[in-house]
Coordinates of C-alpha atoms in Angstrom, one line a residue:
X284 CA 108.9 40.4 94.3
X285 CA 110.5 38.5 91.4
X286 CA 110.3 40.1 87.9
X287 CA 110.0 37.5 85.1
X288 CA 111.2 37.0 82.5
X289 CA 114.5 38.7 83.2
X290 CA 115.7 41.2 80.7
X291 CA 119.3 42.5 80.6
X292 CA 118.2 45.6 82.5
X293 CA 116.3 43.7 85.2
X294 CA 119.1 41.1 85.6
X295 CA 121.8 43.8 86.2
X296 CA 119.9 46.6 87.9
X297 CA 116.9 44.9 89.6
X298 CA 117.5 46.8 92.9
X299 CA 117.2 50.1 91.1
X300 CA 114.2 49.1 88.9
X301 CA 112.2 47.7 91.8
X302 CA 113.3 49.5 94.9
X303 CA 111.4 49.1 98.2
X304 CA 110.1 52.2 99.8
X305 CA 110.5 52.7 103.6
X306 CA 107.7 53.9 105.8
X307 CA 109.4 57.3 105.9
X308 CA 109.4 57.4 102.1
X309 CA 105.7 56.6 101.9
X310 CA 104.9 59.3 104.6
X311 CA 106.7 61.9 102.4
X312 CA 104.5 60.8 99.5
X313 CA 101.2 61.0 101.2
X314 CA 100.6 64.8 100.6
X315 CA 100.9 64.1 96.9
X316 CA 98.2 61.3 96.7
X317 CA 95.1 59.7 98.2
X318 CA 94.6 56.3 99.8
X319 CA 92.6 54.0 97.6
X320 CA 91.0 50.5 98.1
X321 CA 90.9 47.8 95.4
X322 CA 89.1 44.5 96.1
X323 CA 90.7 41.3 95.0
X324 CA 90.4 40.7 91.3
X325 CA 90.2 44.4 90.4
X326 CA 92.0 45.3 87.2
X327 CA 93.7 48.5 88.4
X328 CA 95.5 49.3 85.2
X329 CA 94.8 48.0 81.6
X330 CA 97.3 47.9 78.9
X331 CA 96.6 50.3 76.1
X332 CA 94.5 52.7 78.2
X333 CA 95.7 55.7 80.3
X334 CA 96.4 54.6 83.9
X335 CA 95.3 56.6 87.0
X336 CA 98.9 57.3 88.0
X337 CA 101.5 55.8 90.2
X338 CA 100.3 53.7 93.2
X339 CA 102.3 52.7 96.2
X340 CA 101.1 49.4 97.8
X341 CA 100.4 49.8 101.5
X342 CA 98.6 46.5 102.0
X343 CA 98.0 43.5 99.7
X344 CA 99.5 42.1 96.5
X345 CA 99.3 43.4 92.9
X346 CA 100.4 41.4 89.9
X347 CA 101.7 43.2 86.8
X348 CA 101.4 41.4 83.4
X349 CA 102.4 42.3 79.9
X350 CA 99.6 41.8 77.3
X351 CA 99.7 42.4 73.6
X352 CA 96.9 42.7 71.1
X353 CA 97.2 39.0 70.1
X354 CA 96.2 38.1 73.7
X355 CA 99.6 36.9 74.9
X356 CA 100.2 37.5 78.6
X357 CA 103.6 37.5 80.3
X358 CA 104.0 38.0 84.1
X359 CA 106.4 40.9 84.9
X360 CA 106.4 41.4 88.7
X361 CA 104.3 41.2 91.9
X362 CA 104.1 44.3 94.0
X363 CA 103.7 44.0 97.8
X364 CA 103.7 46.6 100.6
X365 CA 106.4 49.2 100.0
X366 CA 106.5 48.6 96.2
X367 CA 105.2 51.0 93.6
X368 CA 103.7 50.6 90.2
X369 CA 104.4 52.2 86.8
X370 CA 107.0 53.1 84.1
X371 CA 107.5 56.3 82.2
X372 CA 103.9 56.5 80.9
X373 CA 102.8 56.8 84.5
X374 CA 104.5 60.2 84.7
X375 CA 102.7 61.7 81.7
X376 CA 99.3 59.9 81.8
X377 CA 99.9 58.1 78.5
X378 CA 98.5 54.6 77.9
X379 CA 99.9 51.9 80.1
X380 CA 102.1 49.2 78.6
X381 CA 101.0 46.6 81.2
X382 CA 98.0 45.3 83.2
X383 CA 97.9 45.5 87.0
X384 CA 95.5 43.2 88.9
X385 CA 94.8 43.1 92.6
X386 CA 95.6 39.5 93.6
X387 CA 94.0 40.1 97.1
X388 CA 92.4 43.1 98.7
X389 CA 94.7 46.1 98.2
X390 CA 95.2 49.4 99.8
X391 CA 97.4 51.8 97.8
X392 CA 98.5 55.4 97.8
X393 CA 97.5 56.8 94.4
X394 CA 99.5 59.7 92.9
X395 CA 98.0 61.1 89.6
X396 CA 100.5 61.9 86.9
X397 CA 100.7 65.7 87.7
X398 CA 101.4 64.9 91.3
X399 CA 104.1 62.4 90.4
X400 CA 105.9 65.2 88.6
X401 CA 105.4 67.5 91.5
X402 CA 106.8 64.9 93.9
X403 CA 109.9 64.4 91.7
X404 CA 110.7 68.2 91.8
X405 CA 109.7 68.8 95.5
X406 CA 111.4 65.7 96.9
X407 CA 114.5 65.5 94.8
X408 CA 116.3 62.5 96.4
X409 CA 113.1 60.4 96.4
X410 CA 112.2 61.7 92.9
X411 CA 115.6 60.6 91.6
X412 CA 114.9 57.0 92.8
X413 CA 111.5 57.0 91.3
X414 CA 112.4 58.3 87.9
X415 CA 115.4 56.0 87.6
X416 CA 113.1 53.0 88.3
X417 CA 110.5 54.2 85.8
X418 CA 113.1 54.6 83.1
X419 CA 114.7 51.2 83.8
X420 CA 111.2 49.5 83.7
X421 CA 110.4 51.1 80.4
X422 CA 113.8 49.9 78.9
X423 CA 113.1 46.4 80.2
X424 CA 109.6 46.3 78.6
X425 CA 111.1 47.4 75.3
X426 CA 113.8 44.7 75.6
X427 CA 111.3 42.0 76.4
X428 CA 109.1 43.0 73.4
X429 CA 105.9 41.6 75.0
X430 CA 104.1 45.0 75.2
X431 CA 102.8 47.4 72.7
X432 CA 101.7 46.7 69.1
X433 CA 102.4 43.5 67.2
X434 CA 103.9 44.0 63.8
X435 CA 103.2 41.2 61.3
X436 CA 104.9 40.9 58.0
X437 CA 108.2 40.0 56.3
X438 CA 111.1 41.1 58.6
X439 CA 113.0 42.9 55.9
X440 CA 110.1 44.5 54.1
X441 CA 110.2 48.3 53.7
X442 CA 106.8 48.8 55.3
X443 CA 107.7 46.8 58.4
X444 CA 111.1 48.5 58.7
X445 CA 109.4 51.9 58.5
X446 CA 107.1 51.2 61.4
X447 CA 109.9 49.5 63.4
X448 CA 112.1 52.6 62.9
X449 CA 109.3 54.9 64.0
X450 CA 108.5 52.9 67.2
X451 CA 112.2 52.4 68.0
X452 CA 112.9 56.1 67.6
X453 CA 110.1 57.1 70.0
X454 CA 111.1 54.5 72.7
X455 CA 107.9 52.5 72.2
X456 CA 108.0 48.7 72.7
X457 CA 106.7 46.3 70.0
X458 CA 106.9 42.8 68.8
X459 CA 107.5 41.5 65.3
X460 CA 106.0 38.3 64.0
X461 CA 107.1 36.7 60.7
X462 CA 103.8 35.7 59.1
X463 CA 105.6 32.7 57.4
X464 CA 106.3 31.2 60.8
X465 CA 102.9 31.9 62.6
X466 CA 99.6 30.5 61.4
X467 CA 97.5 33.1 63.3
X468 CA 99.5 35.9 61.9
X469 CA 99.2 34.6 58.4
X470 CA 95.4 34.3 58.9
X471 CA 95.2 37.9 60.0
X472 CA 97.0 39.0 56.8
X473 CA 94.6 37.1 54.7
X474 CA 91.5 38.2 56.7
X475 CA 92.4 41.9 56.3
X476 CA 93.5 41.7 52.7
X477 CA 97.0 43.0 53.0
X478 CA 98.9 43.1 49.8
X479 CA 102.3 41.4 49.4
X480 CA 104.9 43.4 51.4
X481 CA 102.3 45.3 53.4
X482 CA 102.6 45.0 57.2
X483 CA 99.6 44.3 59.5
X484 CA 99.6 45.9 63.0
X485 CA 97.6 44.7 66.0
X486 CA 97.3 47.4 68.6
X487 CA 97.2 46.7 72.3
X488 CA 93.4 47.2 72.3
X489 CA 93.0 44.6 69.6
X490 CA 92.4 47.0 66.7
X491 CA 94.0 45.8 63.4
X492 CA 95.6 48.2 60.9
X493 CA 96.9 47.4 57.4
X494 CA 100.1 49.3 56.4
X495 CA 99.2 52.3 58.6
X496 CA 100.8 55.7 58.4
X497 CA 103.0 56.6 61.4
X498 CA 100.3 59.1 62.6
X499 CA 97.6 56.4 62.4
X500 CA 99.7 54.0 64.3
X501 CA 100.5 56.6 66.9
X502 CA 96.8 57.3 67.5
X503 CA 96.1 53.6 67.8
X504 CA 98.6 53.1 70.6
X505 CA 97.8 56.4 72.3
X506 CA 101.0 58.3 71.6
X507 CA 98.8 61.3 70.6
X508 CA 95.2 62.2 71.0
X509 CA 92.8 64.0 68.6
X510 CA 91.1 66.3 71.1
X511 CA 90.6 70.0 70.4
X512 CA 93.0 72.1 72.3
X513 CA 91.5 75.3 73.7
X514 CA 94.3 76.3 76.1
X515 CA 97.0 78.8 75.2
X516 CA 100.6 77.8 75.7
X517 CA 103.3 80.1 76.8
X518 CA 105.7 78.4 74.4
X519 CA 105.0 76.2 71.4
X520 CA 108.2 74.5 70.1
X521 CA 108.2 73.1 66.6
X522 CA 110.9 70.4 66.4
X523 CA 112.1 67.9 69.0
X524 CA 115.8 67.8 68.3
X525 CA 118.4 68.9 70.7
X526 CA 117.6 72.6 70.3
X527 CA 113.9 72.1 70.8
X528 CA 114.2 69.8 73.7
X529 CA 116.7 72.1 75.4
X530 CA 114.2 75.0 75.1
X531 CA 111.5 72.7 76.5
X532 CA 113.5 71.6 79.5
X533 CA 114.6 75.1 80.5
X534 CA 111.2 76.7 79.8
X535 CA 109.2 74.1 81.6
X536 CA 111.5 74.0 84.6
X537 CA 111.0 77.7 85.0
X538 CA 107.2 77.3 85.2
X539 CA 106.2 78.1 81.6
X540 CA 103.5 76.0 79.9
X541 CA 105.2 74.3 77.0
X542 CA 104.2 72.1 74.1
X543 CA 106.7 70.4 71.8
X544 CA 105.7 69.2 68.3
X545 CA 107.5 66.9 65.9
X546 CA 106.2 65.1 62.8
X547 CA 108.1 61.9 63.5
X548 CA 110.2 61.4 66.6
X549 CA 112.2 63.2 69.2
X550 CA 115.9 63.5 68.5
X551 CA 116.1 65.1 65.0
X552 CA 119.2 64.4 63.0
X553 CA 121.2 64.0 66.2
X554 CA 118.9 61.1 67.3
X555 CA 120.3 59.1 64.4
X556 CA 123.9 59.6 65.4
X557 CA 125.4 56.3 66.6
X558 CA 127.9 58.1 68.9
X559 CA 128.6 61.7 69.7
X560 CA 132.0 61.9 71.3
X561 CA 132.7 65.7 71.5
X562 CA 129.7 66.7 73.6
X563 CA 130.7 68.2 77.0
X564 CA 130.5 65.8 79.9
X565 CA 130.5 62.5 78.0
X566 CA 134.2 61.5 77.6
X567 CA 133.3 58.0 76.4
X568 CA 130.6 59.4 74.1
X569 CA 126.9 58.9 74.0
X570 CA 124.5 57.9 71.2
X571 CA 122.2 60.6 69.9
X572 CA 119.2 58.5 70.7
X573 CA 120.3 58.2 74.4
X574 CA 121.1 61.9 74.7
X575 CA 117.8 63.1 73.2
X576 CA 115.8 60.3 74.9
X577 CA 117.0 61.5 78.3
X578 CA 116.2 65.1 77.3
X579 CA 112.6 64.1 76.3
X580 CA 112.1 62.5 79.7
X581 CA 113.6 65.5 81.4
X582 CA 111.2 67.8 79.6
X583 CA 108.2 65.7 80.5
X584 CA 109.3 65.5 84.1
X585 CA 109.1 69.3 84.3
X586 CA 105.6 69.3 82.7
X587 CA 106.3 69.9 79.0
X588 CA 103.8 68.2 76.7
X589 CA 105.3 66.3 73.8
X590 CA 102.9 65.8 70.8
X591 CA 104.7 63.3 68.6
X592 CA 103.9 62.7 65.8
X593 CA 102.2 66.0 65.0
X594 CA 102.9 67.8 61.8
X595 CA 102.7 71.6 61.7
X596 CA 101.4 72.8 58.3
X597 CA 101.5 76.6 58.9
X598 CA 102.3 79.3 61.4
X599 CA 99.5 81.9 61.9
X600 CA 100.9 85.3 63.0
X601 CA 98.0 87.5 62.0
X602 CA 97.3 88.2 65.7
X603 CA 100.9 88.7 66.7
X604 CA 100.2 92.4 67.2
X605 CA 98.0 93.9 70.0
X606 CA 96.3 90.6 70.9
X607 CA 99.7 88.9 71.1
X608 CA 98.6 85.4 70.0
X609 CA 100.2 83.0 67.6
X610 CA 98.7 79.9 66.0
X611 CA 99.9 76.6 64.7
X612 CA 97.8 74.8 62.2
X613 CA 98.3 71.0 62.3
X614 CA 97.9 68.5 59.5
X615 CA 95.1 66.8 61.5
X616 CA 93.0 70.0 61.3
X617 CA 93.6 71.2 64.8
X618 CA 94.9 74.7 65.8
X619 CA 97.2 75.3 68.8
X620 CA 97.4 78.8 70.4
X621 CA 100.6 80.1 71.9
X622 CA 102.1 83.4 73.2
X623 CA 105.5 82.5 71.7
X624 CA 106.7 80.0 69.1
X625 CA 110.2 78.6 68.8
X626 CA 111.3 77.4 65.4
X627 CA 113.5 74.3 66.0
X628 CA 112.4 72.3 63.0
X629 CA 116.0 71.7 61.9
X630 CA 116.8 70.5 58.4
X631 CA 115.7 67.7 56.1
X632 CA 118.1 65.3 54.4
X633 CA 119.2 66.1 50.9
X634 CA 118.6 63.5 48.2
X635 CA 121.1 62.5 45.5
X636 CA 120.2 63.3 41.9
X637 CA 120.1 59.6 40.9
X638 CA 117.3 57.9 39.0
X639 CA 115.0 55.7 41.0
X640 CA 116.4 57.0 44.4
X641 CA 112.9 57.3 46.0
X642 CA 112.0 53.8 44.8
X643 CA 114.7 52.3 47.0
X644 CA 114.2 54.5 50.1
X645 CA 113.6 52.1 52.9
X646 CA 114.7 49.2 50.7
X647 CA 118.4 49.8 50.7
X648 CA 118.7 53.6 50.7
X649 CA 118.9 55.0 54.3
X650 CA 119.3 58.5 55.8
X651 CA 120.4 57.3 59.2
X652 CA 122.3 54.4 60.7
X653 CA 120.8 52.8 63.8
X654 CA 121.0 49.4 65.3
X655 CA 118.0 48.3 63.1
X656 CA 119.9 49.1 59.9
X657 CA 123.2 47.7 61.2
X658 CA 121.6 44.2 61.6
X659 CA 120.9 44.3 57.8
X660 CA 124.5 45.0 57.0
X661 CA 126.2 42.3 59.1
X662 CA 129.2 40.9 57.2
X663 CA 128.4 42.7 54.0
X664 CA 129.8 45.7 52.1
X665 CA 128.0 49.0 52.5
X666 CA 128.4 52.6 51.2
X667 CA 128.3 55.8 53.2
X668 CA 128.0 59.0 51.1
X669 CA 129.1 62.3 52.7
X670 CA 132.1 64.0 54.2
X671 CA 130.6 65.6 57.4
X672 CA 130.4 64.5 61.0
X673 CA 127.2 62.5 60.5
X674 CA 128.8 60.5 57.7
X675 CA 131.9 59.9 59.8
X676 CA 129.8 58.7 62.8
X677 CA 127.8 56.4 60.6
X678 CA 130.9 55.0 58.9
X679 CA 132.6 54.2 62.3
X680 CA 129.4 52.6 63.7
X681 CA 128.7 50.5 60.6
X682 CA 132.4 49.3 60.4
X683 CA 131.6 47.3 63.6
X684 CA 129.0 45.3 61.7
X685 CA 129.8 45.4 58.0
X686 CA 132.7 43.6 56.3
X687 CA 133.7 46.8 54.5
X688 CA 132.5 50.4 54.4
X689 CA 133.1 52.6 51.3
X690 CA 133.0 56.3 52.1
X691 CA 132.2 58.3 49.0
X692 CA 132.8 62.1 49.1
X693 CA 132.8 64.8 46.4
X694 CA 135.9 66.6 47.8
X695 CA 139.5 65.6 48.0
X696 CA 139.6 64.8 51.7
X697 CA 137.7 65.0 55.0
X698 CA 139.9 67.7 56.7
X699 CA 137.7 70.7 55.9
X700 CA 134.4 69.0 56.8
X701 CA 134.9 66.5 59.6
X702 CA 136.1 66.6 63.2
X703 CA 139.6 65.5 63.8
X704 CA 138.6 62.7 66.2
X705 CA 136.4 61.1 63.6
X706 CA 139.1 61.3 60.9
X707 CA 141.5 59.6 63.2
X708 CA 138.9 56.9 64.0
X709 CA 138.2 56.3 60.4
X710 CA 141.9 56.1 59.7
X711 CA 142.3 53.4 62.3
X712 CA 139.5 51.2 61.0
X713 CA 140.9 48.6 58.6
X714 CA 137.6 48.0 56.9
X715 CA 136.8 51.6 56.0
X716 CA 137.9 52.8 52.6
X717 CA 137.8 56.5 51.6
X718 CA 136.9 57.3 48.0
X719 CA 137.4 61.0 47.2
X720 CA 136.0 62.8 44.2
X721 CA 133.5 59.9 43.8
X722 CA 129.7 59.9 43.4
X723 CA 127.0 57.4 42.8
X724 CA 125.5 57.5 39.2
X725 CA 123.2 54.5 39.0
X726 CA 121.2 52.2 41.3
X727 CA 120.4 48.6 40.4
X728 CA 117.6 46.3 41.5
X729 CA 113.8 46.1 41.7
X730 CA 111.9 48.2 44.3
X731 CA 110.0 45.1 45.6
X732 CA 113.2 43.1 46.2
X733 CA 115.3 46.1 47.2
X734 CA 118.6 47.5 46.2
X735 CA 121.0 45.0 44.6
X736 CA 123.9 47.1 43.5
X737 CA 125.3 50.6 42.8
X738 CA 127.6 52.1 40.1
X739 CA 129.9 55.0 41.1
X740 CA 132.3 57.2 39.2
X741 CA 135.6 58.8 40.0
X742 CA 135.2 62.4 38.6
X743 CA 138.9 62.8 38.1
X744 CA 139.3 59.8 35.7
X745 CA 135.6 59.3 34.7
X746 CA 136.1 55.6 35.5
X747 CA 133.1 53.7 36.7
X748 CA 132.8 50.8 39.1
X749 CA 129.9 48.5 39.8
X750 CA 129.5 46.9 43.2
X751 CA 126.8 44.4 44.3
X752 CA 125.8 46.4 47.5
X753 CA 122.4 46.3 49.1
X754 CA 122.7 49.2 51.5
X755 CA 123.7 52.8 50.9
X756 CA 123.6 55.5 53.7
X757 CA 123.3 59.1 52.6
X758 CA 124.6 62.0 54.7
X759 CA 125.0 64.7 52.0
X760 CA 123.8 67.7 53.9
X761 CA 120.4 69.1 54.7
X762 CA 118.0 71.9 53.8
X763 CA 116.2 74.0 56.4
X764 CA 112.7 72.7 57.3
X765 CA 110.9 76.0 56.9
X766 CA 108.1 75.2 54.4
X767 CA 105.5 75.7 57.2
X768 CA 106.5 79.3 57.6
X769 CA 105.2 80.3 54.2
X770 CA 102.1 82.0 55.6
X771 CA 104.0 84.2 58.0
X772 CA 106.6 86.9 57.1
X773 CA 109.5 85.3 59.0
X774 CA 112.7 86.5 57.3
X775 CA 115.1 83.9 55.8
X776 CA 118.5 84.1 54.2
X777 CA 119.2 83.2 50.5
X778 CA 119.5 79.5 51.5
X779 CA 116.3 79.5 53.4
X780 CA 117.7 79.5 57.0
X781 CA 115.8 81.7 59.5
X782 CA 117.3 85.1 60.2
X783 CA 117.5 86.3 63.9
X784 CA 118.8 89.2 65.9
X785 CA 121.1 91.5 64.0
X786 CA 120.2 89.7 60.8
X787 CA 116.6 91.0 61.0
X788 CA 116.0 94.3 59.2
X789 CA 115.3 97.3 61.3
X790 CA 111.6 98.0 62.2
X791 CA 110.2 101.5 61.6
X792 CA 108.5 101.3 64.9
X793 CA 111.8 101.0 66.7
X794 CA 111.3 97.4 67.8
X795 CA 114.5 95.4 67.8
X796 CA 114.7 91.6 67.6
X797 CA 116.4 89.8 70.5
X798 CA 119.5 87.7 69.5
X799 CA 117.4 84.6 68.8
X800 CA 114.2 86.4 67.8
X801 CA 113.0 86.4 64.2
X802 CA 111.4 89.2 62.2
X803 CA 108.1 88.4 63.8
X804 CA 107.9 89.4 67.5
X805 CA 107.5 86.4 69.8
X806 CA 108.8 84.0 67.2
X807 CA 112.3 82.6 67.9
X808 CA 114.6 80.3 66.1
X809 CA 117.2 77.9 67.5
X810 CA 119.5 75.1 66.2
X811 CA 120.2 74.0 62.6
X812 CA 117.3 75.9 61.1
X813 CA 118.7 79.3 62.2
X814 CA 121.0 81.2 59.9
X815 CA 124.5 81.4 61.3
X816 CA 124.1 78.5 63.8
X817 CA 127.2 76.3 64.3
X818 CA 125.3 73.1 63.3
X819 CA 126.6 71.2 66.3
X820 CA 124.6 69.5 69.1
X821 CA 126.3 71.5 71.8
X822 CA 125.5 74.8 70.0
X823 CA 121.9 73.8 69.5
X824 CA 121.4 73.0 73.2
X825 CA 123.1 76.3 74.2
X826 CA 120.8 78.2 71.9
X827 CA 117.7 76.5 73.4
X828 CA 118.8 77.5 76.9
X829 CA 119.5 81.1 75.8
X830 CA 116.2 81.5 74.0
X831 CA 114.3 80.9 77.2
X832 CA 115.6 84.1 78.8
X833 CA 114.6 86.1 75.7
X834 CA 111.1 84.4 75.8
X835 CA 110.7 85.5 79.5
X836 CA 111.6 89.1 78.4
X837 CA 109.0 89.0 75.6
X838 CA 106.3 87.5 77.8
X839 CA 106.9 90.1 80.5
X840 CA 105.8 92.8 78.0
X841 CA 102.5 91.1 77.0
X842 CA 99.1 92.1 78.4
X843 CA 97.8 90.0 81.3
X844 CA 96.4 86.6 80.5
X845 CA 92.8 86.7 79.3

């Protein structure tokens, strides 16, 4: 068994990524699967299509290959007796990232996705080894970039960066080809009539998309389906940030049927944080993407279903009375049914009131600072606008890549708005310059070529300064993401944040909202979207856990399932 080519993960943790199971281990797994036979030459798993589950090789040899939509194949590993197949998609039944072919007659123990999750919970020590291997294999496939869709276009174009950011945020592997350096890629762009700057995407099944929306790309690679959903969920969670994922983990682990929806990616605003250093249990810090990525895997391990991307357009609470049913209407026309709904939709980034701002979004104006954006800023000057923790985390992270980071803030200092550890970190960075009482007043450049400069003003002196900067990162606060609640009488405060518990007006019937329950029985709110929340990752996670106990109490009072 020799994985090839070696990624950083496979080089350093190969024994964990490809452990060999003992006979005793396999015997423990038998009650979760069935023995299957595959003649030599059988394609057991095909990239881009849902696989049958995890299989443990009992006899024979299986070759695993990466294959993208351009027809490129790369050998990954060969599984012999005692080895098992799969990566994280195996646990959920989502499309495979690889092909698996029987090199000779094979006998294997096949565990369907649901049984894989049951095994992980029932056989904790064995399950720990399995899930660690599945995670490491997924990370290795992402590193190698030989699976998933192929993105073709100019590496720095806004359209390509948008799709890269979407796939990266969701932990999906992809490969980027610069059409200027590849004749086949250039021919595809011409064949499908892509306009200058428009990316072309080749999906694993060979389908070609021109400048697709994120939802269209997600359907093409099998992230979400379009099937009608007739079942009724115990809990439907809108928002996959820390609060929503925490609710999902605790609810699913306690046996509730859970679905989580988010219109773009798991992680929310926290997912864009380069490093969170004040979260309990991580003394060296952890990136928001890593923390929420682990949480999403944990939620799926317990059986929660993640529908991402899936945009909720409205909440239907017309049947929240005697029939005790809530509905979520999705942008794709589907309707989901649930006994309870958790509002965890967080907040959306505020925009600056500067002319042509939207024209440069994705072309030099950013609302997050990830590794993708950092590569664009190497050895250049950048601007971070804002005085809160998100701005501080971004400034510290970008200072490791940029030659200089200008932090613009409307107030006189950071003391009232930023954690002490971040203020100290900024003070220790020689290439971070604080500019109080300063705001951007003009953007320079052309949308097609991107941002080329900014003008800012010091409000104390009215003096202006122009800088030839190509990247500006905005962290100027957020507004609650509650537009989808318009059709339901969920109470909000003057700023639009959702009222819960004692903040909900008394009901003439005598009903009293639980601490995290809204004005609509069975509808709860957690995290940044909730009025009075502390707007911290730790607080959001705590609220998610606390909401589950209140959800159980609500469900206990409902009529028996129909």
